[in-house]
Amino acid sequence: MSATIIDGKAIAAAVREDLTRRTALFTERAGRAPGLVGIQVGDDPASDVYQRMKAEAAEGCGMVSRRVILPEGTTQAELDALIDELNADDAVDGMLVQLPVPEPLAEPAIAARIAPEKDVDGFGPGNLGHLMRGEPGSVPCTPSGVMHLLSTAGVPLEGANAVVVGRSLIVGKPMGQLLLAENATVTIAHSRTRDLDAVCRAADVLVVAVGRPEMVRGDWIKPGAAVIDVGTNRTDDGLVGDVAYEEALEIAGWITPVPGGVGPMTIAFLLANTLEAAERRAGVTTGSD
Ligand code: GUN
């Protein structure tokens, strides 16, 4: 039997369609469109592509989007001054600094500087604190997208063994919190985990975010498990995930492809965070699906 393929592209398109409708409603009620600013330091080609995709997606759903590209060699003080200016700008509902940033810039200083109500990446200490406390706030976009894929596919989480491989601030740690909030029994595994294959084999839900091409093999997967592949690795064979897809397809119950699985969800949930930030700041609600 072959796994059900979770079509992230189609699911993200549905999320964006709903956000486009709600953004129009927001704009009518607030008298302005939600505003998003993407900041990039240097000209890393991958960051450039991501930032362009984010800006185009925001405009596509009716938001006002601005990109700021600062030169390599920008100091922390210069970046801080820009963040402060945007924190104080009423037309800006959300901002993000594309990661990684070149040295000597420091991600923790950036995350702490962005006003929590405008931190649409959800990486700042305020929003991560809210997530851990189960309070409203911006939740990091990729893990939010994974949760939406799991619920849309109908994967049961209550009491399930969920294994997250990878402990990054962007994916692994918030992912664990979100699965825990749905009453899964969560294990966060990482590069020092002993017997990683056996740990994975115990998972009913396996989320892999390590950035190592096809590391998770078919025989690491419990028959019928939901396998969510967050990896996007550029190789000579094109874009591949962290899971050996063809092998996993034969064993898993559900699986996300790469590309077309988790990837499209990240931007959709950045837009959701931006609309929700705008709603909170303007005191306007448009409802959610
Ligand atoms: N770099 C890789 N993923 C992300 C993300 O979700 N947000 C930002 N700002 N940078 C990233």
mmCIF file of C-alpha atoms and ligand atoms in Angstrom:
data_model
loop_
_atom_site.group_PDB
_atom_site.id
_atom_site.type_symbol
_atom_site.label_atom_id
_atom_site.label_comp_id
_atom_site.label_asym_id
_atom_site.label_seq_id
_atom_site.Cartn_x
_atom_site.Cartn_y
_atom_site.Cartn_z
ATOM 1 C CA MET A 1 0.000 0.000 0.000
ATOM 2 C CA SER A 2 1.169 3.480 -0.757
ATOM 3 C CA ALA A 3 0.951 6.482 1.562
ATOM 4 C CA THR A 4 -1.571 9.291 1.137
ATOM 5 C CA ILE A 5 0.362 12.237 -0.258
ATOM 6 C CA ILE A 6 -0.386 15.455 1.616
ATOM 7 C CA ASP A 7 -0.650 18.148 -1.061
ATOM 8 C CA GLY A 8 0.865 21.207 0.612
ATOM 9 C CA LYS A 9 0.583 23.269 -2.533
ATOM 10 C CA ALA A 10 -3.189 22.844 -2.711
ATOM 11 C CA ILE A 11 -3.678 23.234 1.045
ATOM 12 C CA ALA A 12 -1.562 26.420 1.086
ATOM 13 C CA ALA A 13 -3.533 27.786 -1.880
ATOM 14 C CA ALA A 14 -6.777 27.293 0.071
ATOM 15 C CA VAL A 15 -5.291 29.069 3.117
ATOM 16 C CA ARG A 16 -4.164 31.969 0.932
ATOM 17 C CA GLU A 17 -7.567 32.217 -0.730
ATOM 18 C CA ASP A 18 -9.219 32.539 2.675
ATOM 19 C CA LEU A 19 -6.602 35.118 3.746
ATOM 20 C CA THR A 20 -7.236 37.143 0.584
ATOM 21 C CA ARG A 21 -10.931 37.290 1.455
ATOM 22 C CA ARG A 22 -10.192 38.262 5.058
ATOM 23 C CA THR A 23 -7.577 40.838 4.029
ATOM 24 C CA ALA A 24 -10.173 42.594 1.855
ATOM 25 C CA LEU A 25 -12.553 42.615 4.814
ATOM 26 C CA PHE A 26 -9.816 43.974 7.094
ATOM 27 C CA THR A 27 -8.956 46.718 4.603
ATOM 28 C CA GLU A 28 -12.612 47.746 4.396
ATOM 29 C CA ARG A 29 -13.078 47.791 8.166
ATOM 30 C CA ALA A 30 -9.717 49.317 9.175
ATOM 31 C CA GLY A 31 -9.479 51.771 6.273
ATOM 32 C CA ARG A 32 -6.018 50.492 5.343
ATOM 33 C CA ALA A 33 -4.387 47.270 4.192
ATOM 34 C CA PRO A 34 -2.139 45.184 6.483
ATOM 35 C CA GLY A 35 1.523 46.159 6.046
ATOM 36 C CA LEU A 36 4.492 43.774 6.004
ATOM 37 C CA VAL A 37 8.185 44.721 5.794
ATOM 38 C CA GLY A 38 10.852 42.164 4.892
ATOM 39 C CA ILE A 39 14.418 43.092 5.823
ATOM 40 C CA GLN A 40 17.406 41.426 4.240
ATOM 41 C CA VAL A 41 21.073 42.044 4.935
ATOM 42 C CA GLY A 42 23.467 41.252 2.096
ATOM 43 C CA ASP A 43 22.689 39.582 -1.217
ATOM 44 C CA ASP A 44 22.583 35.862 -0.419
ATOM 45 C CA PRO A 45 20.733 34.398 -3.433
ATOM 46 C CA ALA A 46 18.522 32.035 -1.371
ATOM 47 C CA SER A 47 17.483 34.855 0.986
ATOM 48 C CA ASP A 48 16.754 36.997 -2.033
ATOM 49 C CA VAL A 49 14.431 34.344 -3.496
ATOM 50 C CA TYR A 50 12.606 33.802 -0.174
ATOM 51 C CA GLN A 51 12.174 37.538 0.413
ATOM 52 C CA ARG A 52 10.831 38.081 -3.096
ATOM 53 C CA MET A 53 8.379 35.180 -2.702
ATOM 54 C CA LYS A 54 7.150 36.562 0.637
ATOM 55 C CA ALA A 55 6.653 40.068 -0.788
ATOM 56 C CA GLU A 56 4.820 38.790 -3.860
ATOM 57 C CA ALA A 57 2.582 36.553 -1.759
ATOM 58 C CA ALA A 58 1.700 39.440 0.579
ATOM 59 C CA GLU A 59 0.795 41.692 -2.346
ATOM 60 C CA GLY A 60 -1.097 38.848 -4.008
ATOM 61 C CA CYS A 61 -3.399 38.614 -1.030
ATOM 62 C CA GLY A 62 -3.975 42.377 -0.839
ATOM 63 C CA MET A 63 -1.399 43.468 1.724
ATOM 64 C CA VAL A 64 1.071 46.312 1.403
ATOM 65 C CA SER A 65 4.560 44.884 1.261
ATOM 66 C CA ARG A 66 7.919 46.596 1.432
ATOM 67 C CA ARG A 67 11.394 45.104 1.079
ATOM 68 C CA VAL A 68 14.455 46.700 2.649
ATOM 69 C CA ILE A 69 17.815 45.380 1.505
ATOM 70 C CA LEU A 70 20.737 46.542 3.628
ATOM 71 C CA PRO A 71 24.349 46.132 2.507
ATOM 72 C CA GLU A 72 26.643 43.448 3.855
ATOM 73 C CA GLY A 73 28.627 45.152 6.629
ATOM 74 C CA THR A 74 25.538 46.797 8.163
ATOM 75 C CA THR A 75 26.172 47.241 11.888
ATOM 76 C CA GLN A 76 23.879 46.061 14.661
ATOM 77 C CA ALA A 77 23.285 49.724 15.574
ATOM 78 C CA GLU A 78 22.141 50.518 12.028
ATOM 79 C CA LEU A 79 19.833 47.517 11.933
ATOM 80 C CA ASP A 80 18.494 48.372 15.401
ATOM 81 C CA ALA A 81 17.710 51.896 14.214
ATOM 82 C CA LEU A 82 15.702 50.534 11.272
ATOM 83 C CA ILE A 83 13.817 48.084 13.516
ATOM 84 C CA ASP A 84 13.031 50.913 15.970
ATOM 85 C CA GLU A 85 11.727 53.066 13.118
ATOM 86 C CA LEU A 86 9.463 50.248 11.880
ATOM 87 C CA ASN A 87 8.335 49.456 15.441
ATOM 88 C CA ALA A 88 7.097 53.066 15.627
ATOM 89 C CA ASP A 89 5.531 53.128 12.140
ATOM 90 C CA ASP A 90 1.747 52.760 12.388
ATOM 91 C CA ALA A 91 1.416 51.487 8.816
ATOM 92 C CA VAL A 92 3.646 48.488 9.610
ATOM 93 C CA ASP A 93 1.861 45.504 11.169
ATOM 94 C CA GLY A 94 4.601 42.940 10.721
ATOM 95 C CA MET A 95 8.296 42.788 10.012
ATOM 96 C CA LEU A 96 10.865 40.071 9.656
ATOM 97 C CA VAL A 97 14.594 39.888 9.202
ATOM 98 C CA GLN A 98 15.546 37.100 6.819
ATOM 99 C CA LEU A 99 17.871 34.583 8.484
ATOM 100 C CA PRO A 100 20.715 33.794 8.516
ATOM 101 C CA VAL A 101 22.180 37.278 8.933
ATOM 102 C CA PRO A 102 25.867 37.898 8.160
ATOM 103 C CA GLU A 103 28.278 38.496 11.045
ATOM 104 C CA PRO A 104 28.654 40.501 13.203
ATOM 105 C CA LEU A 105 24.858 40.776 13.345
ATOM 106 C CA ALA A 106 23.302 38.649 16.066
ATOM 107 C CA GLU A 107 19.951 36.894 15.653
ATOM 108 C CA PRO A 108 19.081 37.032 19.399
ATOM 109 C CA ALA A 109 19.538 40.821 19.460
ATOM 110 C CA ILE A 110 17.315 41.158 16.387
ATOM 111 C CA ALA A 111 14.579 38.895 17.746
ATOM 112 C CA ALA A 112 14.525 40.823 21.012
ATOM 113 C CA ARG A 113 14.412 44.227 19.297
ATOM 114 C CA ILE A 114 11.340 43.640 17.124
ATOM 115 C CA ALA A 115 8.181 44.685 18.967
ATOM 116 C CA PRO A 116 6.371 41.444 19.943
ATOM 117 C CA GLU A 117 3.127 42.635 18.311
ATOM 118 C CA LYS A 118 4.979 43.057 14.978
ATOM 119 C CA ASP A 119 7.110 39.894 15.236
ATOM 120 C CA VAL A 120 5.354 37.897 12.500
ATOM 121 C CA ASP A 121 8.086 35.232 12.426
ATOM 122 C CA GLY A 122 7.261 34.526 16.072
ATOM 123 C CA PHE A 123 10.948 34.066 16.947
ATOM 124 C CA GLY A 124 11.176 36.719 19.672
ATOM 125 C CA PRO A 125 11.288 35.843 23.376
ATOM 126 C CA GLY A 126 7.813 37.333 23.929
ATOM 127 C CA ASN A 127 6.065 35.204 21.324
ATOM 128 C CA LEU A 128 8.014 32.042 22.131
ATOM 129 C CA GLY A 129 7.041 32.627 25.778
ATOM 130 C CA HIS A 130 3.384 32.965 24.790
ATOM 131 C CA LEU A 131 3.629 29.734 22.790
ATOM 132 C CA MET A 132 5.027 27.855 25.755
ATOM 133 C CA ARG A 133 2.366 29.347 28.022
ATOM 134 C CA GLY A 134 -0.439 28.541 25.564
ATOM 135 C CA GLU A 135 -1.323 32.223 25.172
ATOM 136 C CA PRO A 136 -2.251 34.056 21.940
ATOM 137 C CA GLY A 137 0.622 35.460 19.886
ATOM 138 C CA SER A 138 2.531 34.883 16.644
ATOM 139 C CA VAL A 139 3.535 31.251 16.229
ATOM 140 C CA PRO A 140 6.518 30.430 13.961
ATOM 141 C CA CYS A 141 5.214 29.928 10.430
ATOM 142 C CA THR A 142 6.665 26.556 9.418
ATOM 143 C CA PRO A 143 5.451 24.632 12.504
ATOM 144 C CA SER A 144 2.038 26.324 12.175
ATOM 145 C CA GLY A 145 1.939 25.134 8.589
ATOM 146 C CA VAL A 146 2.829 21.581 9.628
ATOM 147 C CA MET A 147 -0.027 21.559 12.175
ATOM 148 C CA HIS A 148 -2.437 22.715 9.466
ATOM 149 C CA LEU A 149 -1.258 19.934 7.123
ATOM 150 C CA LEU A 150 -1.756 17.338 9.880
ATOM 151 C CA SER A 151 -5.251 18.550 10.748
ATOM 152 C CA THR A 152 -6.328 18.885 7.103
ATOM 153 C CA ALA A 153 -5.121 15.341 6.399
ATOM 154 C CA GLY A 154 -6.980 14.075 9.470
ATOM 155 C CA VAL A 155 -3.929 12.674 11.257
ATOM 156 C CA PRO A 156 -4.872 11.808 14.868
ATOM 157 C CA LEU A 157 -2.623 13.561 17.415
ATOM 158 C CA GLU A 158 -4.336 12.914 20.756
ATOM 159 C CA GLY A 159 -2.078 10.494 22.651
ATOM 160 C CA ALA A 160 0.030 9.811 19.540
ATOM 161 C CA ASN A 161 3.794 9.340 19.733
ATOM 162 C CA ALA A 162 5.172 12.361 17.911
ATOM 163 C CA VAL A 163 8.887 12.523 17.161
ATOM 164 C CA VAL A 164 10.423 15.773 15.933
ATOM 165 C CA VAL A 165 13.923 15.377 14.533
ATOM 166 C CA GLY A 166 15.734 18.723 14.816
ATOM 167 C CA ARG A 167 15.769 21.259 17.650
ATOM 168 C CA SER A 168 16.036 24.599 15.872
ATOM 169 C CA LEU A 169 14.308 27.718 17.127
ATOM 170 C CA ILE A 170 12.616 28.089 13.740
ATOM 171 C CA VAL A 171 11.107 24.605 13.502
ATOM 172 C CA GLY A 172 11.979 21.881 16.019
ATOM 173 C CA LYS A 173 11.367 23.602 19.360
ATOM 174 C CA PRO A 174 8.094 25.358 18.479
ATOM 175 C CA MET A 175 6.930 22.212 16.629
ATOM 176 C CA GLY A 176 7.283 20.220 19.844
ATOM 177 C CA GLN A 177 5.167 22.756 21.747
ATOM 178 C CA LEU A 178 2.386 22.735 19.149
ATOM 179 C CA LEU A 179 2.199 18.933 19.091
ATOM 180 C CA LEU A 180 2.188 18.889 22.895
ATOM 181 C CA ALA A 181 -0.698 21.370 22.911
ATOM 182 C CA GLU A 182 -2.670 18.805 20.848
ATOM 183 C CA ASN A 183 -1.946 16.153 23.476
ATOM 184 C CA ALA A 184 0.661 14.192 21.541
ATOM 185 C CA THR A 185 3.495 12.554 23.496
ATOM 186 C CA VAL A 186 6.452 14.460 22.122
ATOM 187 C CA THR A 187 10.088 13.480 21.694
ATOM 188 C CA ILE A 188 12.520 16.029 20.270
ATOM 189 C CA ALA A 189 15.440 14.143 18.759
ATOM 190 C CA HIS A 190 18.640 15.697 17.386
ATOM 191 C CA SER A 191 22.171 15.036 16.163
ATOM 192 C CA ARG A 192 23.281 13.601 19.529
ATOM 193 C CA THR A 193 20.271 11.315 19.952
ATOM 194 C CA ARG A 194 21.277 7.677 20.422
ATOM 195 C CA ASP A 195 19.687 5.062 18.158
ATOM 196 C CA LEU A 196 17.888 7.699 16.134
ATOM 197 C CA ASP A 197 16.482 5.123 13.717
ATOM 198 C CA ALA A 198 14.790 3.246 16.590
ATOM 199 C CA VAL A 199 13.436 6.510 18.040
ATOM 200 C CA CYS A 200 11.931 7.366 14.658
ATOM 201 C CA ARG A 201 10.489 3.863 14.279
ATOM 202 C CA ALA A 202 8.382 4.452 17.419
ATOM 203 C CA ALA A 203 6.730 7.544 15.917
ATOM 204 C CA ASP A 204 3.085 7.700 14.861
ATOM 205 C CA VAL A 205 3.865 11.219 13.667
ATOM 206 C CA LEU A 206 7.400 11.931 12.451
ATOM 207 C CA VAL A 207 8.452 15.510 11.656
ATOM 208 C CA VAL A 208 11.938 15.815 10.217
ATOM 209 C CA ALA A 209 13.756 19.155 10.056
ATOM 210 C CA VAL A 210 17.490 18.547 9.988
ATOM 211 C CA GLY A 211 18.720 19.701 6.580
ATOM 212 C CA ARG A 212 20.394 16.388 5.655
ATOM 213 C CA PRO A 213 19.304 14.974 2.299
ATOM 214 C CA GLU A 214 17.354 11.696 2.606
ATOM 215 C CA MET A 215 18.696 10.931 6.077
ATOM 216 C CA VAL A 216 15.506 9.170 7.208
ATOM 217 C CA ARG A 217 15.232 5.850 5.386
ATOM 218 C CA GLY A 218 12.149 3.759 4.729
ATOM 219 C CA ASP A 219 13.035 1.259 7.462
ATOM 220 C CA TRP A 220 13.100 4.079 10.053
ATOM 221 C CA ILE A 221 9.378 4.547 9.614
ATOM 222 C CA LYS A 222 6.571 2.806 11.505
ATOM 223 C CA PRO A 223 4.028 1.350 9.059
ATOM 224 C CA GLY A 224 1.105 3.760 8.728
ATOM 225 C CA ALA A 225 2.895 6.733 10.348
ATOM 226 C CA ALA A 226 2.441 10.336 9.214
ATOM 227 C CA VAL A 227 5.787 11.585 7.866
ATOM 228 C CA ILE A 228 6.285 15.336 7.532
ATOM 229 C CA ASP A 229 9.448 16.324 5.691
ATOM 230 C CA VAL A 230 10.547 19.905 6.410
ATOM 231 C CA GLY A 231 13.891 19.517 4.611
ATOM 232 C CA THR A 232 14.660 21.398 1.417
ATOM 233 C CA ASN A 233 18.140 20.399 0.330
ATOM 234 C CA ARG A 234 19.598 21.511 -2.984
ATOM 235 C CA THR A 235 21.557 18.591 -4.455
ATOM 236 C CA ASP A 236 22.863 17.637 -7.895
ATOM 237 C CA ASP A 237 19.606 15.694 -8.295
ATOM 238 C CA GLY A 238 17.512 18.809 -7.556
ATOM 239 C CA LEU A 239 15.557 19.665 -4.432
ATOM 240 C CA VAL A 240 15.274 16.734 -2.000
ATOM 241 C CA GLY A 241 13.912 16.412 1.501
ATOM 242 C CA ASP A 242 15.345 14.943 4.698
ATOM 243 C CA VAL A 243 13.370 11.729 4.064
ATOM 244 C CA ALA A 244 14.079 9.121 1.364
ATOM 245 C CA TYR A 245 10.714 9.758 -0.302
ATOM 246 C CA GLU A 246 10.342 6.729 -2.583
ATOM 247 C CA GLU A 247 11.193 4.334 0.274
ATOM 248 C CA ALA A 248 8.932 6.145 2.738
ATOM 249 C CA LEU A 249 6.009 6.182 0.319
ATOM 250 C CA GLU A 250 5.716 2.399 0.581
ATOM 251 C CA ILE A 251 5.567 2.337 4.390
ATOM 252 C CA ALA A 252 4.062 5.585 5.705
ATOM 253 C CA GLY A 253 0.336 6.249 6.057
ATOM 254 C CA TRP A 254 0.720 9.895 5.039
ATOM 255 C CA ILE A 255 3.687 11.755 3.582
ATOM 256 C CA THR A 256 4.566 15.247 2.398
ATOM 257 C CA PRO A 257 6.475 15.574 -0.884
ATOM 258 C CA VAL A 258 9.474 17.893 -1.452
ATOM 259 C CA PRO A 259 8.846 20.260 -3.089
ATOM 260 C CA GLY A 260 5.104 20.862 -2.664
ATOM 261 C CA GLY A 261 4.674 19.730 0.949
ATOM 262 C CA VAL A 262 5.666 21.902 3.888
ATOM 263 C CA GLY A 263 7.413 24.601 1.797
ATOM 264 C CA PRO A 264 4.303 26.415 0.521
ATOM 265 C CA MET A 265 2.775 26.439 4.014
ATOM 266 C CA THR A 266 5.475 28.681 5.525
ATOM 267 C CA ILE A 267 4.598 31.712 3.429
ATOM 268 C CA ALA A 268 0.855 31.104 3.826
ATOM 269 C CA PHE A 269 1.251 31.223 7.598
ATOM 270 C CA LEU A 270 3.491 34.317 7.427
ATOM 271 C CA LEU A 271 0.534 36.011 5.745
ATOM 272 C CA ALA A 272 -1.818 34.642 8.411
ATOM 273 C CA ASN A 273 0.444 36.005 11.163
ATOM 274 C CA THR A 274 0.576 39.384 9.414
ATOM 275 C CA LEU A 275 -3.209 39.615 9.086
ATOM 276 C CA GLU A 276 -3.689 38.555 12.702
ATOM 277 C CA ALA A 277 -1.077 41.097 13.883
ATOM 278 C CA ALA A 278 -2.912 43.778 11.905
ATOM 279 C CA GLU A 279 -6.242 42.712 13.416
ATOM 280 C CA ARG A 280 -4.862 42.896 16.965
ATOM 281 C CA ARG A 281 -3.256 46.295 16.358
ATOM 282 C CA ALA A 282 -6.343 47.780 14.669
ATOM 283 C CA GLY A 283 -8.884 46.125 16.951
ATOM 284 C CA VAL A 284 -10.627 44.599 13.914
ATOM 285 C CA THR A 285 -11.644 40.971 13.469
ATOM 286 C CA THR A 286 -12.392 39.138 10.238
ATOM 287 C CA GLY A 287 -12.847 35.613 11.665
ATOM 288 C CA SER A 288 -10.847 32.580 10.658
ATOM 289 C CA ASP A 289 -11.759 29.297 9.048
HETATM 290 N N1 GUN B 1 15.247 31.606 7.251
HETATM 291 C C1 GUN B 1 14.785 30.346 7.097
HETATM 292 N N2 GUN B 1 13.490 30.275 7.472
HETATM 293 C C2 GUN B 1 13.134 31.502 7.871
HETATM 294 C C3 GUN B 1 11.923 32.059 8.358
HETATM 295 O O1 GUN B 1 10.897 31.405 8.529
HETATM 296 N N3 GUN B 1 11.962 33.392 8.636
HETATM 297 C C4 GUN B 1 13.069 34.142 8.492
HETATM 298 N N4 GUN B 1 13.013 35.434 8.823
HETATM 299 N N5 GUN B 1 14.206 33.664 8.035
HETATM 300 C C5 GUN B 1 14.239 32.342 7.732
#
